[in-house]
């Protein structure tokens, strides 16, 4: 399924070759969107469907002729074989496409972005209408956003997952409602999250806070880092919940029972046995989910990000700059787009490095966990 | 043995257990005696584990499980609504077929139960850990590495650690569900020896598929078949002179 989406995204991306940067980013976003949700559920080697190709091939193409029934031999088998060949072909295409994408886009950004990376670029603010200078405020804003989002999203996601996985019985109404809500949430386009964030967090919550606190001018009822982080946390929630649940499920039933048999309450068992034994999985899943949304622009568009800032945000009620949005600004809003091309490449590279660092951190923790389990 | 008067520790009367619509135990009535070892034997799926798990209410964890009848410990019906399950489980220890040490140090494994009971004083914990390890015949093998991970112990040692962990909360009953079925003969022999020691302190119920083991460690034996208690009595009688045909067939290995 992910493979199909990958192909779709790829061919969609090809048509859009007018702006190379945007094309590349959209491809990579598609790639991330395709790969990482899978990544959370399956081991890394499953991302690239090589084993599945072999499996498909075995399943459909090399069928033995074991019957004399003409319908099976003349209709069913050839049809199956055709489907099989098609599946194998599609899967192979997807592998080649994904591999090609990774190599070509990463290559492009490395070749064009690295020369422009410098200490000044990383540590200075943009100058001259974003055509010169660095991107430090955007790095700062993105990092802060990711931090606040994690602080908001991971605990809520973990608590929800613990509730769903440990406290509810299959078939009960409330967990089913929650699951339905979570699944629905996962399917909502991210721009809708942005609008939701504006309506709910900025206007409703923020407006309410200003009223309660008696602020005469808008303090909380305007787009801010806090609201952008909250919106992103909401966007990330379904993925966090699913991956934490997966982590909780790796704790064997016997271990829980041993704890309960010793007279531990359910909560003591969760706190002392289940959570400590799934910390690594919870961390991995959360980091992947966070890495996935660190580059999201749509949800923060109405809730806190700005075009440029005179100074760094001085708190969570300030607005902020963001790498992804900055890239968009550079490549579409600049008076001279060609002049900013090196800036675009370098910015993209920094954004990718940031998200990839998160992903690699998760993979690293996961492999550590694996080797521990084997012992 | 046989000098002390027999006292009933666990008393089941018309105990039935259902999993959904399926009845796993049919009106079981039997008395288990204090400080004796009782063996449960019978073919797989006959309800031995179900009965065992009814004694510490582990079946409460199975959403579909339903229980009728009476199960008393020291004269109190443990399915009475006034009974605190957590307290009950502290009095009824359990050792599982698969040894399940927590991925913690040996010390922390054994101190887990006492800590739940609010014991935090290091001296007291040290004493409990040492005593439990001595009583589970593991002390000499691990005394120099109490802080090492319990996962590094051998299978037999892990199972004795689980026994130590269970007795560290000072229960009066010890339930063992096929504790040796995953162990080699030497480890099995050690555990059997241990069971004979432990019966001086605890009422022990052991599920086993090994007839020789039942004969070696238990004073009483209950034979279950398809959710029914077929025969219950002195182990020697069950093995040498059973009154039911099914029992004889089973203990002589003709089926099961
Ligand atoms: N959690 C459960 N849900 C449904 N049926 C169960 C469950 N546990 C056991 N059973 C059924 O109850 C019967 C008795 O099982 P069990 O007590 O485990 O037998 P034994 O320990 O003697 O092998 C079996 O038929 C088994 O399939
Ligand atoms: Mg069993």
XYZ file of C-alpha atoms and ligand atoms in Angstrom:
659
model
C 0.000 0.000 0.000
C 2.751 2.375 1.003
C 4.487 1.356 -2.184
C 1.533 2.483 -4.255
C 1.431 5.807 -2.483
C 5.147 6.138 -3.052
C 4.759 5.593 -6.778
C 1.876 8.032 -6.932
C 3.803 10.662 -5.069
C 6.802 10.112 -7.273
C 5.004 10.445 -10.580
C 3.109 13.424 -9.153
C 6.405 14.977 -8.249
C 7.845 14.511 -11.719
C 5.178 16.590 -13.344
C 6.046 19.458 -11.109
C 9.534 20.081 -12.283
C 9.153 23.812 -12.653
C 10.836 24.535 -9.380
C 13.560 22.082 -8.597
C 13.699 22.804 -4.922
C 10.016 22.435 -4.293
C 10.010 19.350 -6.420
C 12.741 17.786 -4.361
C 11.166 18.694 -1.065
C 7.787 17.405 -2.106
C 9.387 14.156 -3.183
C 11.189 13.815 0.080
C 8.102 14.655 2.044
C 6.211 12.010 0.117
C 9.067 9.667 0.767
C 9.046 10.405 4.459
C 5.307 10.165 4.573
C 5.451 6.808 2.865
C 8.365 5.349 4.657
C 8.188 6.474 8.225
C 4.683 5.451 9.203
C 5.706 2.003 7.968
C 9.007 2.289 9.720
C 7.268 2.620 13.026
C 5.476 -0.650 12.634
C 8.041 -2.701 10.822
C 11.773 -3.173 11.034
C 13.938 -1.049 8.797
C 14.586 -3.740 6.235
C 10.864 -3.901 5.474
C 10.867 -0.304 4.254
C 12.315 -1.335 0.974
C 10.073 -4.041 -0.250
C 12.793 -6.369 -1.548
C 11.740 -9.341 0.549
C 8.129 -8.696 -0.426
C 9.091 -8.858 -4.081
C 10.563 -12.286 -3.548
C 7.465 -13.220 -1.617
C 5.119 -11.939 -4.323
C 7.169 -13.706 -6.927
C 6.982 -16.979 -5.045
C 3.328 -16.540 -4.313
C 2.063 -15.657 -7.747
C 4.527 -16.200 -10.518
C 6.010 -19.577 -9.796
C 2.812 -21.498 -9.294
C 3.131 -25.228 -9.770
C 0.832 -26.952 -12.220
C -0.826 -29.513 -10.001
C -4.280 -29.894 -11.408
C -5.966 -31.031 -14.573
C -8.983 -28.776 -14.143
C -9.045 -26.681 -17.338
C -10.659 -23.693 -15.618
C -7.803 -23.525 -13.136
C -5.156 -24.161 -15.738
C -6.444 -21.889 -18.459
C -8.166 -19.069 -16.582
C -7.274 -18.935 -12.938
C -3.574 -19.650 -13.184
C -2.803 -17.254 -16.039
C -4.808 -14.520 -14.319
C -3.002 -15.113 -11.070
C 0.265 -15.119 -12.909
C -0.563 -11.858 -14.634
C -1.527 -10.225 -11.355
C 1.629 -11.603 -9.856
C 3.812 -10.259 -12.614
C 2.144 -6.895 -12.338
C 2.653 -6.833 -8.576
C 6.281 -7.788 -8.914
C 6.759 -5.160 -11.579
C 5.104 -2.461 -9.500
C 7.111 -3.365 -6.433
C 10.370 -3.375 -8.358
C 9.505 -0.023 -9.857
C 8.819 1.347 -6.394
C 12.144 0.125 -5.066
C 14.021 1.667 -7.965
C 12.013 4.883 -7.691
C 12.578 5.237 -3.959
C 16.250 4.393 -4.174
C 16.656 6.775 -7.113
C 14.833 9.479 -5.257
C 16.964 9.183 -2.172
C 20.189 9.202 -4.126
C 19.258 11.939 -6.582
C 17.572 14.359 -4.207
C 20.044 13.917 -1.403
C 22.823 14.183 -3.953
C 21.384 17.390 -5.355
C 21.058 18.997 -1.960
C 24.464 17.872 -0.841
C 26.235 19.073 -3.975
C 24.458 22.425 -4.112
C 23.881 23.010 -0.410
C 27.194 22.123 1.194
C 29.228 24.930 -0.456
C 26.917 27.493 1.063
C 26.994 26.035 4.560
C 29.151 28.171 6.781
C 29.285 29.299 10.361
C 27.839 32.650 9.308
C 24.975 30.966 7.498
C 24.117 28.918 10.576
C 24.565 31.671 13.139
C 23.273 34.853 11.495
C 19.853 36.272 10.809
C 18.629 36.759 7.238
C 19.411 40.167 5.747
C 18.299 42.282 2.875
C 14.815 40.907 2.439
C 15.917 37.287 2.892
C 18.351 37.388 0.009
C 21.490 37.342 2.152
C 22.631 36.320 5.607
C 21.895 33.187 7.508
C 19.063 31.177 8.921
C 19.762 31.091 12.633
C 16.319 32.368 13.732
C 14.702 29.618 11.683
C 16.929 26.918 13.194
C 16.223 28.315 16.640
C 12.487 28.505 16.008
C 12.291 25.001 14.564
C 14.233 23.510 17.459
C 12.134 25.297 20.048
C 8.952 24.288 18.247
C 10.015 20.639 18.193
C 10.903 20.753 21.885
C 7.635 22.297 23.009
C 5.690 20.004 20.733
C 7.404 16.953 22.249
C 6.743 18.142 25.774
C 3.068 18.546 24.898
C 2.526 15.594 22.595
C 4.571 12.687 23.904
C 3.119 12.531 27.433
C -0.450 12.878 26.176
C 0.144 10.265 23.492
C 1.810 7.918 25.961
C -0.952 8.277 28.529
C -3.596 7.649 25.864
C -1.747 4.594 24.599
C -1.327 3.248 28.135
C -5.017 3.749 28.727
C -5.993 2.050 25.475
C -3.560 -0.810 25.831
C -3.576 -1.495 29.561
C -6.838 -0.337 31.005
C -9.503 -1.156 28.502
C -11.034 -4.421 27.479
C -11.497 -5.290 23.847
C -14.936 -4.242 22.660
C -15.646 -1.611 25.308
C -17.280 1.558 23.985
C -14.991 4.340 25.189
C -11.729 2.901 23.784
C -13.500 2.276 20.501
C -14.612 5.874 20.358
C -11.065 7.017 21.163
C -9.570 4.752 18.533
C -12.062 5.995 15.979
C -11.173 9.574 16.843
C -7.452 8.830 16.630
C -7.805 7.129 13.264
C -9.895 9.975 11.950
C -7.312 12.425 13.226
C -4.637 10.542 11.303
C -6.510 11.081 8.053
C -7.062 14.809 8.393
C -4.988 16.931 5.978
C -2.368 18.950 7.808
C -3.689 22.280 6.540
C -6.949 21.497 8.299
C -4.958 21.051 11.475
C -3.627 24.534 10.897
C -7.131 25.943 10.658
C -8.212 23.934 13.680
C -5.226 25.303 15.583
C -6.185 28.836 14.667
C -9.796 28.368 15.692
C -9.310 26.233 18.783
C -5.942 27.117 20.266
C -5.402 30.707 19.166
C -8.920 32.097 19.267
C -10.739 29.850 21.716
C -8.037 28.895 24.232
C -5.889 31.986 23.757
C -8.875 34.311 23.718
C -10.226 32.623 26.823
C -6.900 32.976 28.602
C -6.680 36.660 27.778
C -10.174 37.198 29.134
C -9.508 35.259 32.306
C -6.181 36.985 32.866
C -7.750 40.361 32.101
C -5.267 41.303 29.380
C -6.405 44.404 27.565
C -4.300 43.704 24.495
C -3.844 40.344 22.836
C -1.159 38.298 24.604
C -2.293 34.725 24.098
C -5.015 35.254 21.546
C -2.598 35.628 18.665
C -0.506 33.104 16.755
C 2.366 31.938 18.955
C 4.961 29.251 19.319
C 2.874 27.541 21.988
C -0.167 27.279 19.735
C 1.864 26.123 16.767
C 3.466 23.473 18.958
C 0.070 22.401 20.274
C -1.267 22.108 16.737
C 1.712 20.049 15.664
C 1.343 17.889 18.764
C -2.263 17.201 17.791
C -1.101 16.275 14.304
C 1.518 13.919 15.699
C -0.706 12.382 18.337
C -2.075 9.460 16.285
C 1.400 8.323 15.294
C 2.700 8.636 18.840
C -0.252 6.677 20.184
C 0.141 3.878 17.661
C 3.871 3.568 18.175
C 3.646 3.662 21.965
C 0.994 0.978 21.817
C 3.323 -1.124 19.705
C 6.049 -0.621 22.279
C 3.735 -1.603 25.133
C 2.715 -4.741 23.300
C 6.315 -5.960 23.242
C 6.204 -6.469 27.016
C 5.261 -10.144 27.427
C 2.038 -11.064 29.138
C 3.933 -13.397 31.481
C 5.918 -10.469 32.809
C 2.786 -8.502 33.652
C 1.225 -11.565 35.237
C 4.330 -12.220 37.340
C 4.143 -8.707 38.671
C 0.419 -8.905 39.382
C 0.889 -12.316 41.014
C 3.303 -10.707 43.457
C 0.552 -8.411 44.599
C 1.322 -5.425 42.429
C -1.650 -3.313 41.447
C -2.307 -2.706 37.802
C -0.844 0.763 38.039
C 2.276 -0.492 39.873
C 2.743 -3.081 37.152
C 2.518 -0.428 34.467
C 4.804 1.968 36.282
C 7.457 -0.470 37.453
C 7.419 -3.173 34.798
C 5.643 -2.205 31.599
C 6.880 1.354 31.109
C 10.550 0.719 32.055
C 10.577 -2.203 29.654
C 9.171 -0.242 26.778
C 10.960 3.080 27.275
C 13.184 2.456 24.306
C 10.250 1.660 22.054
C 8.324 4.674 23.295
C 11.325 6.925 22.687
C 11.969 5.498 19.235
C 8.379 5.832 18.133
C 8.049 9.317 19.536
C 11.257 10.555 17.950
C 10.180 9.189 14.576
C 6.814 10.854 14.900
C 8.457 14.107 15.931
C 11.000 13.903 13.108
C 8.160 13.371 10.720
C 6.362 16.524 11.784
C 9.413 18.721 12.377
C 9.308 19.775 8.742
C 5.542 20.255 8.538
C 4.617 23.774 7.514
C 0.867 23.745 6.950
C -0.174 23.293 10.609
C 1.949 26.206 11.797
C 0.994 28.532 8.972
C -1.908 30.158 10.815
C -0.805 29.390 14.319
C 2.553 31.049 14.851
C 5.130 31.036 12.086
C 6.230 34.313 10.546
C 8.044 35.432 7.450
C 10.854 37.131 9.299
C 11.533 38.379 12.781
C 13.555 41.298 14.070
C 14.700 39.259 17.079
C 14.514 35.713 18.423
C 11.256 34.686 20.118
C 11.484 35.564 23.811
C 8.958 33.025 25.041
C 6.292 30.568 24.030
C 3.814 33.367 23.412
C 6.015 34.877 20.679
C 5.914 34.150 17.017
C 8.848 32.401 15.435
C 10.635 31.550 12.193
C 10.743 27.996 10.852
C 13.081 26.258 8.406
C 10.318 24.762 6.298
C 8.404 27.985 6.034
C 11.600 29.912 5.443
C 12.304 27.641 2.503
C 8.882 28.360 1.097
C 9.441 32.074 1.548
C 12.862 31.920 -0.092
C 11.638 30.035 -3.099
C 8.384 31.875 -3.743
C 8.283 35.225 -1.963
C 11.729 36.541 -2.658
C 12.188 39.461 -5.076
C 14.948 37.487 -6.789
C 14.370 33.741 -6.559
C 17.431 32.808 -8.609
C 19.691 34.772 -6.317
C 18.411 32.862 -3.308
C 18.907 29.441 -4.915
C 22.083 28.611 -2.939
C 20.269 29.723 0.212
C 17.385 27.414 -0.655
C 19.650 24.442 -1.144
C 21.510 25.058 2.073
C 18.306 25.632 4.037
C 16.808 22.431 2.685
C 19.961 20.594 3.632
C 19.778 21.897 7.193
C 16.107 20.943 7.454
C 16.810 17.485 6.117
C 19.761 17.064 8.433
C 17.557 18.000 11.359
C 14.846 15.477 10.541
C 17.311 12.797 9.508
C 19.200 13.268 12.750
C 15.991 12.574 14.615
C 15.301 9.536 12.468
C 18.793 8.176 12.879
C 18.616 8.739 16.618
C 15.484 6.630 16.649
C 17.063 3.918 14.533
C 20.114 3.931 16.774
C 18.063 3.548 19.933
C 16.115 0.794 18.272
C 19.193 -1.151 17.288
C 20.514 -0.778 20.820
C 17.240 -2.222 22.052
C 17.518 -5.125 19.646
C 20.986 -6.089 20.734
C 19.877 -5.865 24.353
C 16.943 -8.160 23.745
C 19.131 -10.757 22.098
C 21.389 -10.904 25.097
C 5.420 -37.176 58.063
C 1.750 -37.465 58.747
C 2.200 -36.549 62.395
C 0.554 -33.170 62.252
C -3.222 -33.099 61.914
C -4.486 -32.293 58.433
C -5.901 -28.836 58.152
C -7.808 -27.635 55.125
C -6.123 -24.592 53.599
C -8.000 -24.224 50.342
C -11.524 -25.421 49.908
C -13.322 -25.514 46.574
C -17.009 -26.282 46.472
C -18.850 -26.688 43.182
C -16.348 -24.463 41.467
C -17.072 -23.918 37.764
C -15.109 -21.675 35.431
C -16.265 -20.541 32.019
C -14.384 -18.803 29.232
C -17.176 -17.139 27.346
C -19.636 -19.904 26.535
C -17.061 -22.645 27.021
C -17.014 -24.317 30.406
C -13.451 -25.134 31.445
C -14.139 -26.518 34.930
C -17.234 -28.442 35.980
C -18.325 -28.141 39.614
C -15.023 -29.015 41.205
C -15.055 -29.766 44.908
C -11.835 -30.527 46.715
C -9.932 -29.659 49.855
C -6.227 -28.883 49.724
C -4.321 -29.372 52.943
C -2.049 -27.006 54.748
C 1.693 -27.534 54.371
C 1.271 -30.391 51.977
C 2.236 -30.657 48.344
C -0.679 -31.412 46.075
C -0.051 -32.321 42.457
C -2.520 -31.633 39.666
C -2.204 -34.058 36.789
C -4.150 -34.615 33.608
C -3.885 -34.187 29.853
C -3.368 -30.732 28.337
C -6.446 -28.557 28.264
C -8.194 -30.378 31.110
C -8.315 -27.271 33.273
C -5.369 -27.637 35.662
C -4.055 -24.153 35.015
C -7.549 -22.759 35.146
C -8.034 -24.192 38.616
C -4.632 -22.985 39.752
C -5.286 -19.498 38.418
C -8.612 -19.425 40.222
C -6.799 -19.746 43.536
C -5.012 -16.396 43.161
C -7.704 -14.906 40.940
C -5.370 -14.579 37.982
C -8.365 -15.444 35.819
C -9.773 -12.034 36.691
C -7.417 -10.790 33.980
C -9.209 -12.789 31.296
C -12.140 -10.647 30.217
C -14.281 -13.599 29.171
C -13.678 -15.662 32.323
C -16.597 -16.224 34.674
C -16.631 -18.215 37.859
C -19.365 -19.807 39.972
C -19.231 -21.744 43.197
C -17.127 -21.262 46.258
C -13.387 -21.068 46.745
C -12.258 -20.540 50.280
C -8.820 -19.902 51.697
C -8.636 -20.259 55.466
C -12.400 -20.319 55.457
C -12.890 -17.045 53.564
C -14.481 -17.072 50.116
C -11.905 -15.291 47.972
C -14.541 -14.379 45.390
C -16.452 -12.426 47.983
C -16.777 -8.789 46.987
C -15.063 -7.686 50.192
C -11.836 -9.497 49.281
C -8.964 -7.337 48.071
C -7.386 -9.138 45.106
C -4.043 -7.426 45.595
C -3.862 -8.570 49.217
C -4.963 -12.049 48.185
C -2.157 -12.333 45.664
C 0.358 -11.356 48.288
C -0.737 -14.377 50.293
C -0.815 -16.706 47.294
C 2.473 -16.786 45.384
C 2.690 -18.125 41.865
C 5.477 -19.563 39.740
C 4.849 -19.866 36.034
C 5.871 -22.434 33.472
C 8.062 -19.974 31.657
C 10.478 -18.373 34.070
C 9.903 -14.648 33.933
C 12.637 -12.751 35.712
C 12.198 -9.011 35.337
C 15.008 -7.401 33.353
C 16.487 -6.035 36.559
C 19.227 -7.147 38.911
C 18.843 -10.334 40.926
C 18.479 -8.224 44.050
C 15.809 -5.979 42.564
C 13.852 -8.969 41.316
C 13.512 -10.361 44.796
C 13.044 -6.975 46.433
C 10.218 -6.169 44.007
C 7.462 -7.681 46.139
C 8.699 -6.403 49.509
C 9.079 -2.923 48.026
C 5.472 -3.052 46.880
C 4.620 -3.651 50.504
C 6.374 -0.445 51.424
C 9.614 -1.885 52.748
C 12.333 0.594 51.833
C 14.925 0.115 54.547
C 18.030 -1.318 52.957
C 18.905 -3.571 55.901
C 15.474 -5.121 55.963
C 15.498 -5.635 52.182
C 18.962 -7.197 52.387
C 17.701 -9.603 54.994
C 14.630 -10.591 52.952
C 16.649 -11.037 49.774
C 19.206 -13.205 51.503
C 16.620 -15.289 53.289
C 14.573 -15.816 50.130
C 17.653 -16.834 48.187
C 18.707 -19.264 50.894
C 15.216 -20.747 51.049
C 15.140 -21.161 47.293
C 18.570 -22.839 47.285
C 20.051 -20.172 45.058
C 22.066 -18.144 47.523
C 25.420 -19.875 47.091
C 25.262 -19.580 43.329
C 24.497 -15.873 43.174
C 25.682 -14.326 46.429
C 28.605 -12.592 44.698
C 26.560 -11.080 41.915
C 23.324 -9.842 43.397
C 23.627 -6.692 41.325
C 24.050 -8.569 38.060
C 21.126 -8.832 35.689
C 18.787 -11.716 36.373
C 18.628 -12.321 32.633
C 22.161 -13.726 32.797
C 21.119 -16.677 34.978
C 20.581 -20.152 33.571
C 17.053 -21.437 33.021
C 17.038 -23.451 36.223
C 18.482 -20.567 38.211
C 15.892 -18.210 36.730
C 13.109 -20.513 37.846
C 14.522 -20.683 41.372
C 14.818 -16.910 41.285
C 11.113 -16.746 40.472
C 10.456 -18.982 43.468
C 12.628 -16.731 45.627
C 10.781 -13.702 44.322
C 7.443 -15.306 45.152
C 8.396 -16.310 48.696
C 9.941 -12.916 49.409
C 6.452 -11.492 49.978
C 5.897 -14.191 52.575
C 2.870 -15.973 51.137
C 1.283 -18.978 52.770
C 0.419 -20.734 49.522
C 2.686 -21.375 46.550
C 1.146 -22.230 43.184
C 3.420 -23.736 40.550
C 2.233 -24.230 36.996
C 4.517 -26.787 35.347
C 7.599 -25.149 36.887
C 10.031 -27.711 35.470
C 8.655 -28.353 32.017
C 11.273 -26.144 30.369
C 14.198 -27.341 32.479
C 16.910 -29.978 32.149
C 16.914 -32.994 34.499
C 19.518 -31.586 36.860
C 17.690 -28.285 37.319
C 14.453 -30.232 37.685
C 15.959 -32.351 40.435
C 17.078 -29.213 42.239
C 13.613 -27.724 42.087
C 12.010 -30.935 43.298
C 14.400 -30.995 46.228
C 13.499 -27.409 46.898
C 9.773 -28.152 46.831
C 10.259 -30.821 49.489
C 12.037 -28.223 51.628
C 9.459 -25.509 50.989
C 6.501 -27.640 52.008
C 7.586 -27.206 55.616
C 6.651 -23.556 55.252
C 4.034 -23.351 52.520
C 1.002 -25.075 51.136
C 2.106 -26.022 47.650
C 0.044 -26.834 44.591
C 2.006 -28.002 41.578
C 0.780 -28.744 38.076
C 2.920 -31.302 36.345
C 2.933 -33.510 33.282
C 5.623 -35.653 34.764
C 4.159 -38.621 36.642
C 7.433 -39.444 38.374
C 7.657 -35.861 39.543
C 4.162 -35.961 40.975
C 5.026 -39.214 42.727
C 8.283 -37.816 44.095
C 7.165 -34.476 45.455
C 3.498 -34.694 46.321
C 1.529 -36.195 49.148
C -1.813 -35.727 47.413
C -2.730 -35.862 43.757
C -5.761 -34.638 41.849
C -6.455 -36.047 38.416
C -8.395 -33.773 36.075
C -9.947 -34.844 32.839
C -11.880 -32.605 30.449
C -12.726 -30.072 33.100
C -13.826 -32.645 35.658
C -12.061 -33.756 38.799
C -11.904 -37.488 38.240
C -10.048 -38.589 41.304
C -8.359 -37.024 44.282
C -6.485 -38.678 47.074
C -3.153 -39.764 48.456
C -0.560 -39.770 45.721
C 0.504 -43.309 46.547
C -3.035 -44.541 46.131
C -3.599 -42.663 42.869
C -0.472 -44.172 41.389
C -0.704 -47.702 42.728
C -4.358 -48.375 43.239
C -6.610 -45.791 41.546
C -10.308 -46.308 41.870
C -11.230 -44.956 38.433
C -10.401 -46.533 35.124
C -9.457 -43.165 33.501
C -6.983 -42.444 36.262
C -5.332 -45.797 35.830
C -5.114 -45.337 32.070
C -3.567 -41.937 32.504
C -1.000 -42.728 35.187
C 0.097 -45.848 33.378
C 0.598 -43.781 30.250
C -2.107 -45.346 28.152
C -3.343 -41.932 27.105
C -2.575 -38.237 27.632
N -7.806 -17.335 28.315
C -8.582 -18.320 27.836
N -9.602 -18.030 26.994
C -10.390 -19.010 26.510
N -10.238 -20.304 26.780
C -9.235 -20.673 27.614
C -8.352 -19.694 28.173
N -7.459 -20.329 28.962
C -7.761 -21.651 28.885
N -8.825 -21.851 28.081
C -9.453 -23.149 27.774
O -9.814 -23.780 28.973
C -9.482 -25.153 28.933
C -8.566 -25.496 30.086
O -7.313 -24.879 29.878
P -6.126 -24.940 30.922
O -6.668 -24.670 32.265
O -5.057 -24.050 30.445
O -5.680 -26.462 30.805
P -4.355 -27.179 31.284
O -3.580 -26.236 32.123
O -4.830 -28.372 32.017
O -3.615 -27.582 30.054
C -8.855 -25.424 27.597
O -9.825 -25.985 26.761
C -8.454 -24.062 27.101
O -8.590 -23.997 25.701
Mg -1.648 -25.411 31.792
